[in-house]
GROMACS .gro file of C-alpha atoms in nm:
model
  363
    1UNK     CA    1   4.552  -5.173  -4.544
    2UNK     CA    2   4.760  -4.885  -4.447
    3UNK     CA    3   4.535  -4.643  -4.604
    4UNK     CA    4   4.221  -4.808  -4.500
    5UNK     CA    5   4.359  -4.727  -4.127
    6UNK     CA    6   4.458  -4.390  -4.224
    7UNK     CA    7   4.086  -4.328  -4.406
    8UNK     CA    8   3.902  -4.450  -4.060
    9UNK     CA    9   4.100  -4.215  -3.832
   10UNK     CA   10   4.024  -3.950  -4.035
   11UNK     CA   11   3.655  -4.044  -4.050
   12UNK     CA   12   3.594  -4.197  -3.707
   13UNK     CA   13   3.836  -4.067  -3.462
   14UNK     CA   14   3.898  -3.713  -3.567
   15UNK     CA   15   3.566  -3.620  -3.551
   16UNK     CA   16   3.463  -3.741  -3.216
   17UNK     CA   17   3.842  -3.598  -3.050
   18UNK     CA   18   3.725  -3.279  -3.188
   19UNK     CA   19   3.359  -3.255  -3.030
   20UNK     CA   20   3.525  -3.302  -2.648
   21UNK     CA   21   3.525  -2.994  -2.435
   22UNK     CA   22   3.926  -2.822  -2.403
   23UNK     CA   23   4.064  -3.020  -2.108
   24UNK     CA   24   3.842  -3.297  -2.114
   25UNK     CA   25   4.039  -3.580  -2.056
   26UNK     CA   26   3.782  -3.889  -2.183
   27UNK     CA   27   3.882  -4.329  -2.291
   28UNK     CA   28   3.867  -4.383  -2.624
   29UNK     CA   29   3.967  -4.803  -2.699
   30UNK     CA   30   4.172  -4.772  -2.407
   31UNK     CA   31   4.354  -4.469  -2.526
   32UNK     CA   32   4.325  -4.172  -2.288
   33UNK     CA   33   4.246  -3.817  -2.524
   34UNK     CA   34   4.192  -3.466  -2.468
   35UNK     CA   35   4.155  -3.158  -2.690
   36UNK     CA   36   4.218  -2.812  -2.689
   37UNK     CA   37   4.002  -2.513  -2.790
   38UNK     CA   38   4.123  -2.305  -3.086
   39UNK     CA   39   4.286  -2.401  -3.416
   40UNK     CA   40   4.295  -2.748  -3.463
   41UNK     CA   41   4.641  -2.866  -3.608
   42UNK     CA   42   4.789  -3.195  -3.702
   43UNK     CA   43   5.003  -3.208  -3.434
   44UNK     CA   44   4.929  -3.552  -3.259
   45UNK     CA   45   4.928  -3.353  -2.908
   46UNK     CA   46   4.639  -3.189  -2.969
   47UNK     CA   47   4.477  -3.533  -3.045
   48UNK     CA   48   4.675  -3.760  -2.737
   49UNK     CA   49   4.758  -3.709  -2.393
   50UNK     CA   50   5.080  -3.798  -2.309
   51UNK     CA   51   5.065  -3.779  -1.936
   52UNK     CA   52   5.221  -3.396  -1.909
   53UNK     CA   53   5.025  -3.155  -1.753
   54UNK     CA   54   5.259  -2.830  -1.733
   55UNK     CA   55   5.209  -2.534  -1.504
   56UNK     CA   56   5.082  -2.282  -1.783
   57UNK     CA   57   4.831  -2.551  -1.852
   58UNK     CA   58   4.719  -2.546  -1.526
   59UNK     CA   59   4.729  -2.155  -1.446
   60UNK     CA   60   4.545  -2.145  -1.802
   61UNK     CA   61   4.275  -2.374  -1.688
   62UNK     CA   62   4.249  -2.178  -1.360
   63UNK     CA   63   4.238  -1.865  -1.509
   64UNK     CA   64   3.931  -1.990  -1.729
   65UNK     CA   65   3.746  -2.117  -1.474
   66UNK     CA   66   3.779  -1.750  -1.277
   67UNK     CA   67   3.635  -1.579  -1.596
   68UNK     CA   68   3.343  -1.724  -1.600
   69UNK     CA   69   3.146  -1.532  -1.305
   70UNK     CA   70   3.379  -1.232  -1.401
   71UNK     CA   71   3.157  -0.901  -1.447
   72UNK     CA   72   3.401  -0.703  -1.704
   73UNK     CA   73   3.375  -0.378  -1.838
   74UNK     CA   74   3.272  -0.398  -2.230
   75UNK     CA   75   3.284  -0.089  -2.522
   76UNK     CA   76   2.926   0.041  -2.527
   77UNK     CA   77   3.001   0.087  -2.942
   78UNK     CA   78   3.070  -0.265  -2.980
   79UNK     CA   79   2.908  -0.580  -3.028
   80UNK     CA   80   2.564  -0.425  -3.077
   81UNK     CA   81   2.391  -0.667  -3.220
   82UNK     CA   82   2.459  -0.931  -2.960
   83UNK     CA   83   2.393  -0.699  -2.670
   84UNK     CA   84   2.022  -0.627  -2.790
   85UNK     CA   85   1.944  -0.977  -2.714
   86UNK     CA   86   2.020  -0.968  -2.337
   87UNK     CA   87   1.984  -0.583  -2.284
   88UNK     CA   88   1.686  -0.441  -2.130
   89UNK     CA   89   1.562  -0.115  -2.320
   90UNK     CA   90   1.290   0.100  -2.174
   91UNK     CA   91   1.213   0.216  -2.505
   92UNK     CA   92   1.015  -0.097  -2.491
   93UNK     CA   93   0.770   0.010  -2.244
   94UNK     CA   94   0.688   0.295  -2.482
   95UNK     CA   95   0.653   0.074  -2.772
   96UNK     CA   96   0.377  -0.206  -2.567
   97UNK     CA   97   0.187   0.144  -2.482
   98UNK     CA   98   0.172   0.238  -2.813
   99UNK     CA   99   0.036  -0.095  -2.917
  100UNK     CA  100  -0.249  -0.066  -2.701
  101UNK     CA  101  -0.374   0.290  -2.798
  102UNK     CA  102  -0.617   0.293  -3.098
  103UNK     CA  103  -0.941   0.157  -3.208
  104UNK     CA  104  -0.863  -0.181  -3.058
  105UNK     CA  105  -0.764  -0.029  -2.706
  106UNK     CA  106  -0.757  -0.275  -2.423
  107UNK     CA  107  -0.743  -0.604  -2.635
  108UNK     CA  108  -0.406  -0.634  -2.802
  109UNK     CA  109  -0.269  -0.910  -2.595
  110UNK     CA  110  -0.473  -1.241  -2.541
  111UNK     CA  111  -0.516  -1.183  -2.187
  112UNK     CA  112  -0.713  -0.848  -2.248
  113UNK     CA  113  -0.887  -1.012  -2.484
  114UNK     CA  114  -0.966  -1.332  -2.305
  115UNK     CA  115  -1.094  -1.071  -1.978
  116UNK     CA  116  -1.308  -0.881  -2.268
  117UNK     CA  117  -1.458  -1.165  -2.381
  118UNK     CA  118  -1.535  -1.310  -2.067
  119UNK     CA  119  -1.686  -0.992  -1.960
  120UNK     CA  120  -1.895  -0.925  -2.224
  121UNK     CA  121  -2.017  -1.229  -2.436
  122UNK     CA  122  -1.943  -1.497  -2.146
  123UNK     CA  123  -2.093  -1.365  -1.844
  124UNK     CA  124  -2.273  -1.055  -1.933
  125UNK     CA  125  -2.432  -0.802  -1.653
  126UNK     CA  126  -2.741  -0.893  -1.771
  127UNK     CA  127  -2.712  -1.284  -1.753
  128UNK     CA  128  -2.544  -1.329  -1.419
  129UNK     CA  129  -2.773  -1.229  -1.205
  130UNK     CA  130  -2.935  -1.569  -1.251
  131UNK     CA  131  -2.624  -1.758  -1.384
  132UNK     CA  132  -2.427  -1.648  -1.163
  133UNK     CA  133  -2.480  -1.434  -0.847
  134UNK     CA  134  -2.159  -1.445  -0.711
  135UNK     CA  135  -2.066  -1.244  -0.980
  136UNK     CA  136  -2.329  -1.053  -1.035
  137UNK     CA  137  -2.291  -0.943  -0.671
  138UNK     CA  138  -1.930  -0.834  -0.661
  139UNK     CA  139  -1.958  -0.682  -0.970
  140UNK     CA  140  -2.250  -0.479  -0.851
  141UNK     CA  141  -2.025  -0.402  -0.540
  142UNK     CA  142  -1.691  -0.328  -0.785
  143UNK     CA  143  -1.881  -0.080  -0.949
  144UNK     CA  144  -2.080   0.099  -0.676
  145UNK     CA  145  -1.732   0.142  -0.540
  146UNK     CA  146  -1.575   0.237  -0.863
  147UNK     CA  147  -1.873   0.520  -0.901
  148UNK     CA  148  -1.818   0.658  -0.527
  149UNK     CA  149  -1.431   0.683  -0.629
  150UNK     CA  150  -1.488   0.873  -0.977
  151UNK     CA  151  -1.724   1.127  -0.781
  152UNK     CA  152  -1.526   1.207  -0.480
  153UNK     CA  153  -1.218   1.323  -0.696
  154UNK     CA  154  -1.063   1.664  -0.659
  155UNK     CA  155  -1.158   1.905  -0.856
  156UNK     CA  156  -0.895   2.201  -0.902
  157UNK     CA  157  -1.166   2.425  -1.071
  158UNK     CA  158  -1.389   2.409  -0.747
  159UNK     CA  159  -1.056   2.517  -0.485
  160UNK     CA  160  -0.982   2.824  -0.736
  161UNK     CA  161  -1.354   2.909  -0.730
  162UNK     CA  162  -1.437   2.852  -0.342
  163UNK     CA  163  -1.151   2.809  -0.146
  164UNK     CA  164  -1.010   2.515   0.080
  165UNK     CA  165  -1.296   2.635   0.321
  166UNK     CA  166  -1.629   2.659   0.109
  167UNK     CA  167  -1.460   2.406  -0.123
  168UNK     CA  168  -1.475   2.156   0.114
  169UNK     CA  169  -1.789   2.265   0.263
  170UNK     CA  170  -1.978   2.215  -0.099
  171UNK     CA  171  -1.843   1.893  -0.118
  172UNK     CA  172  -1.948   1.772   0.187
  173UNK     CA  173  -2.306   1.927   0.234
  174UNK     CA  174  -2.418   1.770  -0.102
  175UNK     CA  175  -2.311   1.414   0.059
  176UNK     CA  176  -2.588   1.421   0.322
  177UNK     CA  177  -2.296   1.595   0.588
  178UNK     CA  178  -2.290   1.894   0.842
  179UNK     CA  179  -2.050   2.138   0.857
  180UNK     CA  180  -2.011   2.507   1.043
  181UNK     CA  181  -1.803   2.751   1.040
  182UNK     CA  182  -1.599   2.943   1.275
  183UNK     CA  183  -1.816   3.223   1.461
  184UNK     CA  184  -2.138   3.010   1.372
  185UNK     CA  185  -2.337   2.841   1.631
  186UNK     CA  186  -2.561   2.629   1.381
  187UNK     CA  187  -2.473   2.368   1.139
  188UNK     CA  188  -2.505   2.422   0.788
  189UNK     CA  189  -2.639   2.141   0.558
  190UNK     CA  190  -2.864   2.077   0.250
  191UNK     CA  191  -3.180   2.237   0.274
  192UNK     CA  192  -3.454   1.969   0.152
  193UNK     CA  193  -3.517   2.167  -0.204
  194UNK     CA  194  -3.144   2.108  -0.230
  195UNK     CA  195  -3.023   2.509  -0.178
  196UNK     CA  196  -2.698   2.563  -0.012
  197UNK     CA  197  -2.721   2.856   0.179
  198UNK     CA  198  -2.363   2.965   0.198
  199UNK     CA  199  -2.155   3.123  -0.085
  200UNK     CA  200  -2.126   3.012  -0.442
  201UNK     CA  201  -1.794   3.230  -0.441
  202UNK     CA  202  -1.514   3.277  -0.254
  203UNK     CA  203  -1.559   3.500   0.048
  204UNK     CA  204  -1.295   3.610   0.319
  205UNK     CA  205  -1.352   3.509   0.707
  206UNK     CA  206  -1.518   3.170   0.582
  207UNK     CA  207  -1.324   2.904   0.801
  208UNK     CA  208  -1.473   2.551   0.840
  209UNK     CA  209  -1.453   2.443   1.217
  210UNK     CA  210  -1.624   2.127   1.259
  211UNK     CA  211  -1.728   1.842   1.010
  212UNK     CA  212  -2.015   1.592   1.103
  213UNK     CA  213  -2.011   1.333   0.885
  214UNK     CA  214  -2.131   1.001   1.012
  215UNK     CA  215  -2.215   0.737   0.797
  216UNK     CA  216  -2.167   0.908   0.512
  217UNK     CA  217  -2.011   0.744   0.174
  218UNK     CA  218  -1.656   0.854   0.165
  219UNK     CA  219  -1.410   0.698   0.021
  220UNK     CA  220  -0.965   0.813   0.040
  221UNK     CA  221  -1.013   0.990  -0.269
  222UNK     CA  222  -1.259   1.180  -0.096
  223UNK     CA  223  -1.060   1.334   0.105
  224UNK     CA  224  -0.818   1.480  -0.099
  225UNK     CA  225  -1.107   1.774  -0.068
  226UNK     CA  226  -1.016   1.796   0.310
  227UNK     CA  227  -0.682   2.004   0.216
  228UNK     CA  228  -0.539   2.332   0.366
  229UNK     CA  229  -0.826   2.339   0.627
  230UNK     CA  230  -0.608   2.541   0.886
  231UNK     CA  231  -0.906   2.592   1.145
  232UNK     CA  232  -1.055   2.239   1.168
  233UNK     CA  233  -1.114   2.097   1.532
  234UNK     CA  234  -1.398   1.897   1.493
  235UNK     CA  235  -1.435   1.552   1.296
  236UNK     CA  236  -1.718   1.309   1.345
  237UNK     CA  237  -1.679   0.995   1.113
  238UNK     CA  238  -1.870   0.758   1.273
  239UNK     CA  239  -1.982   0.451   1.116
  240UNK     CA  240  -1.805   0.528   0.797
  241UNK     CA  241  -1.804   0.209   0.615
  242UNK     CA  242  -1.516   0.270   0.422
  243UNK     CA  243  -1.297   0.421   0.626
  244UNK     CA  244  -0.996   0.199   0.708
  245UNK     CA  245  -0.585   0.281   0.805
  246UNK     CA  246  -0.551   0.481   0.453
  247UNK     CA  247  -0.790   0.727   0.533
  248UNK     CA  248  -0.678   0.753   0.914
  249UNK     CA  249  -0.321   0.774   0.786
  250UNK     CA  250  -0.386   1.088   0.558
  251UNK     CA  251  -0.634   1.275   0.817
  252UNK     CA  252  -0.371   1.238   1.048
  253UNK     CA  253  -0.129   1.370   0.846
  254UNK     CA  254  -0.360   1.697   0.752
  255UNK     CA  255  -0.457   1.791   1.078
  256UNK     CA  256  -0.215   1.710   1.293
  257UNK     CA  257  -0.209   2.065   1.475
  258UNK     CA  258  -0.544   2.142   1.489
  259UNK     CA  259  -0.773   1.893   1.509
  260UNK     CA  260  -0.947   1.843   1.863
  261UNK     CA  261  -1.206   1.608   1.859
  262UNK     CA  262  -1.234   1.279   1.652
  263UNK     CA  263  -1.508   1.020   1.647
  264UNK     CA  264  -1.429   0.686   1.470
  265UNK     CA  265  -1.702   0.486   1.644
  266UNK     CA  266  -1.770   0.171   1.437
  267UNK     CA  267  -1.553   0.206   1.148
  268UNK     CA  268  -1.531  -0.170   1.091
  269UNK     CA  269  -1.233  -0.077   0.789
  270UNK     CA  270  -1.023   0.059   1.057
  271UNK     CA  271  -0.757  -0.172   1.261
  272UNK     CA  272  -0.481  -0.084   1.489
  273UNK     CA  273  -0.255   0.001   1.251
  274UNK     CA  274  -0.503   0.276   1.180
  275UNK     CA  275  -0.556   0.365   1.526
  276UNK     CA  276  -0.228   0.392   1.667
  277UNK     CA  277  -0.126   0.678   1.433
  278UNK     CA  278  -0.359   0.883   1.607
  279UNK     CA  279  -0.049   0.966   1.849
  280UNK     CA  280   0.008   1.242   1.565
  281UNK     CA  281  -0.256   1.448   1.656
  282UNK     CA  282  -0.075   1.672   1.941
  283UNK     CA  283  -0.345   1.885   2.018
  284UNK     CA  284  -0.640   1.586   2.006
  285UNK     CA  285  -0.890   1.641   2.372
  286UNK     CA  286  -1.168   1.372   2.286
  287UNK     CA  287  -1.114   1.057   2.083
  288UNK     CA  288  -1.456   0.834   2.023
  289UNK     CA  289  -1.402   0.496   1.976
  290UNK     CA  290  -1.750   0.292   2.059
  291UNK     CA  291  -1.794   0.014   1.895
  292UNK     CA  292  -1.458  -0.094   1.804
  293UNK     CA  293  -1.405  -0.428   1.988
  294UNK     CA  294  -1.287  -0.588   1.624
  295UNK     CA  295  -0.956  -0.382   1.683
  296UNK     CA  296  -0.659  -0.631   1.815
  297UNK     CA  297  -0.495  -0.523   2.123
  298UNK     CA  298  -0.707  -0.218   2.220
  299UNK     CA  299  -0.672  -0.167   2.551
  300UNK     CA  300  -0.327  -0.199   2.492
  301UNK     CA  301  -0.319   0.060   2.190
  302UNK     CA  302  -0.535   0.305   2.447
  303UNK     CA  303  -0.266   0.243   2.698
  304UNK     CA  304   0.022   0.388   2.449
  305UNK     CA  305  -0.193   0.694   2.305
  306UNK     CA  306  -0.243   0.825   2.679
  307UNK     CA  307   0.127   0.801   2.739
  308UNK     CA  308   0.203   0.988   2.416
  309UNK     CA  309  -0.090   1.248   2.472
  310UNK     CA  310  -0.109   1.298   2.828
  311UNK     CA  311  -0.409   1.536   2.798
  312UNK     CA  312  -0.604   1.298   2.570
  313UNK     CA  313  -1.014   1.178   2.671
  314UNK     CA  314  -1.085   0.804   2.553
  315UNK     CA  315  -1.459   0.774   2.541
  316UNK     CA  316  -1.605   0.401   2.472
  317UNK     CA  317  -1.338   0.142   2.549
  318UNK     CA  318  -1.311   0.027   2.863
  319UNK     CA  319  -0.938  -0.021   2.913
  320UNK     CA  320  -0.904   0.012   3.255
  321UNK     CA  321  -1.085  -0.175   3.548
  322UNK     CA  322  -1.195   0.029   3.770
  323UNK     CA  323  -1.306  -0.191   4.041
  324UNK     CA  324  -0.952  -0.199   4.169
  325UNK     CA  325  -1.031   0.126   4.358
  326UNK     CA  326  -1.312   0.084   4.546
  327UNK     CA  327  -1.267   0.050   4.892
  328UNK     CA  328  -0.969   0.261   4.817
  329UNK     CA  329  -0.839   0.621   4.933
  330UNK     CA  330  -0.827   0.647   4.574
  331UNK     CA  331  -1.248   0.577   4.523
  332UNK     CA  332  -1.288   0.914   4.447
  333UNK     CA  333  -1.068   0.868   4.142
  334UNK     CA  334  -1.288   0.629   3.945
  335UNK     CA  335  -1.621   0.936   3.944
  336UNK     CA  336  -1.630   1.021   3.614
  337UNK     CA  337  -1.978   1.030   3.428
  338UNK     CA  338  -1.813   1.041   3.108
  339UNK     CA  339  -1.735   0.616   3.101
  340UNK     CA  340  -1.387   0.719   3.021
  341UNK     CA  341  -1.013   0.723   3.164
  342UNK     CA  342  -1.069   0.848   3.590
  343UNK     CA  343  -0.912   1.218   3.594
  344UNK     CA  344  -0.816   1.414   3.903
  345UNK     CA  345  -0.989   1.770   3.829
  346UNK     CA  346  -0.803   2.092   3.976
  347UNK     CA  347  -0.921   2.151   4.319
  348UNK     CA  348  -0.907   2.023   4.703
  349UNK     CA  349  -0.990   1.674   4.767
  350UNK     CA  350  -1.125   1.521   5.080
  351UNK     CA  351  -1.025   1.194   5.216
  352UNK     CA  352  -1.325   0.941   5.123
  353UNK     CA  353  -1.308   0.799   5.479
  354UNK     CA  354  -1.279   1.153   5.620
  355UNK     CA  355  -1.617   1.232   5.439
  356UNK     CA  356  -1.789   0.928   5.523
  357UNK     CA  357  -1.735   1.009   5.927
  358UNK     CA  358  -1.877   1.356   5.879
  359UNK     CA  359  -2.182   1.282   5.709
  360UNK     CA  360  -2.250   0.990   5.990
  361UNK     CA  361  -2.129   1.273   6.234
  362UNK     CA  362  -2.408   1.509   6.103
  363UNK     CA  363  -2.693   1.210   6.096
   0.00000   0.00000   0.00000
């Protein structure tokens, strides 16, 4: 019997007191256990707890528990292989790149696969238009887009050929747009047989001055052309449809300290996040804004530009009421046939009231 008991602690007991976590303290048939971590011994304290928990033991356990969430400084030469598996290498990025380039390009993973398959066998250009026209519609729009993008690029060979000035002008003329230059009194366009008639090459004393180009098709690639034009003053880009705060955010950058005039009327892309950075333009006389009622807050946004730009012409919003002056000494304030801000020209000023008795006076 004696070995029996000794055979079933060796079998049943040891086993399980060796699984429990170091400092565990657990019931086993009413005897309290606990176990260490390390080398097991035969020592029946590493098996029992006798009720003795010393200070070491405790400042041991404490110190443990601190390590855990401890960030410690590690030989980069050591432990290689076990820092690969939590280590991010950028090396990787080169490797997925690499994976992608070949025949096969674009359908390595599943999910470039699954989009190729979907674009080509499952809904095809030429099926959707009567499967689907959703689809077929945005898709016609994506690529449209995409087309107006890949033509409007900057080409570096045109600048070292032309110029900033006759660069520019090229690119806009053949995209139904005006321009002229400085010293010029007419506009220069497209003739109908599609001749330019303005250099092919570059030619000194060729500065572009003003740039008409309502409703035309450009996109913020586009104006990547628009670049080292030192003598603009004139932009019209009226009804643009694709014109939004990108485009308003780079012009504004460019031609900050020359720019004069600027029509934005009905740019439906634009919001006031596009239209307050207009407070750039120091030297701006006439801003057009007709037809922007979509804009939040724009008599408000009006209100801050002419505080910032003192000398600055709004023409079509109607951000102040000027009803409030008639009947006022200040009537003759609100005669403006422009339709914009009321502005007190140089010169003497009568008294309204003053005026009124000498006309009745002379009748």
């Amino acid at each position: 019997s004696y070995n029996c008991l000794i055979h079933f602690y060796k079998r049943e007991m040891f086993p399980r007191l060796a699984c429990l976590a170091r400092g565990q303290v657990s019931c086993y048939q009413g005897i309290l256990i606990s176990t260490r971590q390390g080398v097991q011994t035969s020592h029946s304290r590493d098996f029992f707890w006798w009720g003795h928990d010393t200070i070491e033991d405790q400042a041991a356990r404490q110190a443990n528990e601190k390590s855990k969430g401890l960030i410690a400084w590690t030989d980069p030469n050591k432990d290689l292989e076990i820092k690969k598996e939590y280590t991010w290498n950028p090396a990787r990025i080169e490797e997925e790149a690499c994976n992608t380039v070949g025949m096969f390009t674009g359908m390595t993973n599943h999910a470039d696969l699954m989009k190729w398959t979907d674009r080509n066998m499952k809904r095809p250009m030429w099926l959707t238009w009567a499967t689907d026209p959703v689809h077929f519609r945005e898709e016609v729009r994506r690529k449209s887009y995409n087309h107006l993008v890949i033509s409007q690029v900057f080409l570096r060979e045109r600048l070292k050929a032309l110029g900033p000035d006759l660069a520019a002008a090229h690119f806009l003329c053949h995209r139904n747009c005006k321009v002229r230059f400085k010293g010029h009194k007419h506009w220069t366009e497209l003739e109908p047989n599609g001749t330019l008639k303005i250099p092919a090459l570059y030619v000194p004393g060729w500065h572009l001055e003003a740039i008409e180009a309502s409703t035309a098709d450009l996109v913020y690639e586009g104006f990547q052309n628009f670049r080292n034009l030192d003598y603009l003053k004139y932009l019209d880009l009226s009804y643009c449809q694709h014109m939004d705060e990108w485009c308003m955010d780079r012009i504004t950058g460019e031609f900050h300290d020359t720019l004069e005039y600027l029509d934005i009327s009905g740019c439906k892309g634009i919001n006031w996040n596009g239209l307050e950075c207009i407070w750039r333009l120091r030297n701006l006389k006439t801003l057009v804004i007709k037809d922007m009622d979509h804009i939040q807050d724009l008599t408000l946004i009006c209100l801050m530009l002419l505080d910032v730009l003192p000398n600055l012409k709004i023409v079509g919003a109607d951000y102040l009421d000027l009803e409030l002056l008639e009947g006022t000494e200040f009537e003759h304030l609100a005669l403006d046939d422009t339709g914009s801000y009321p502005r007190l020209e140089p010169g003497d000023n009568e008294n309204v009231a003053e005026e009124k008795a000498k006309q009745q006076s002379q009748n």
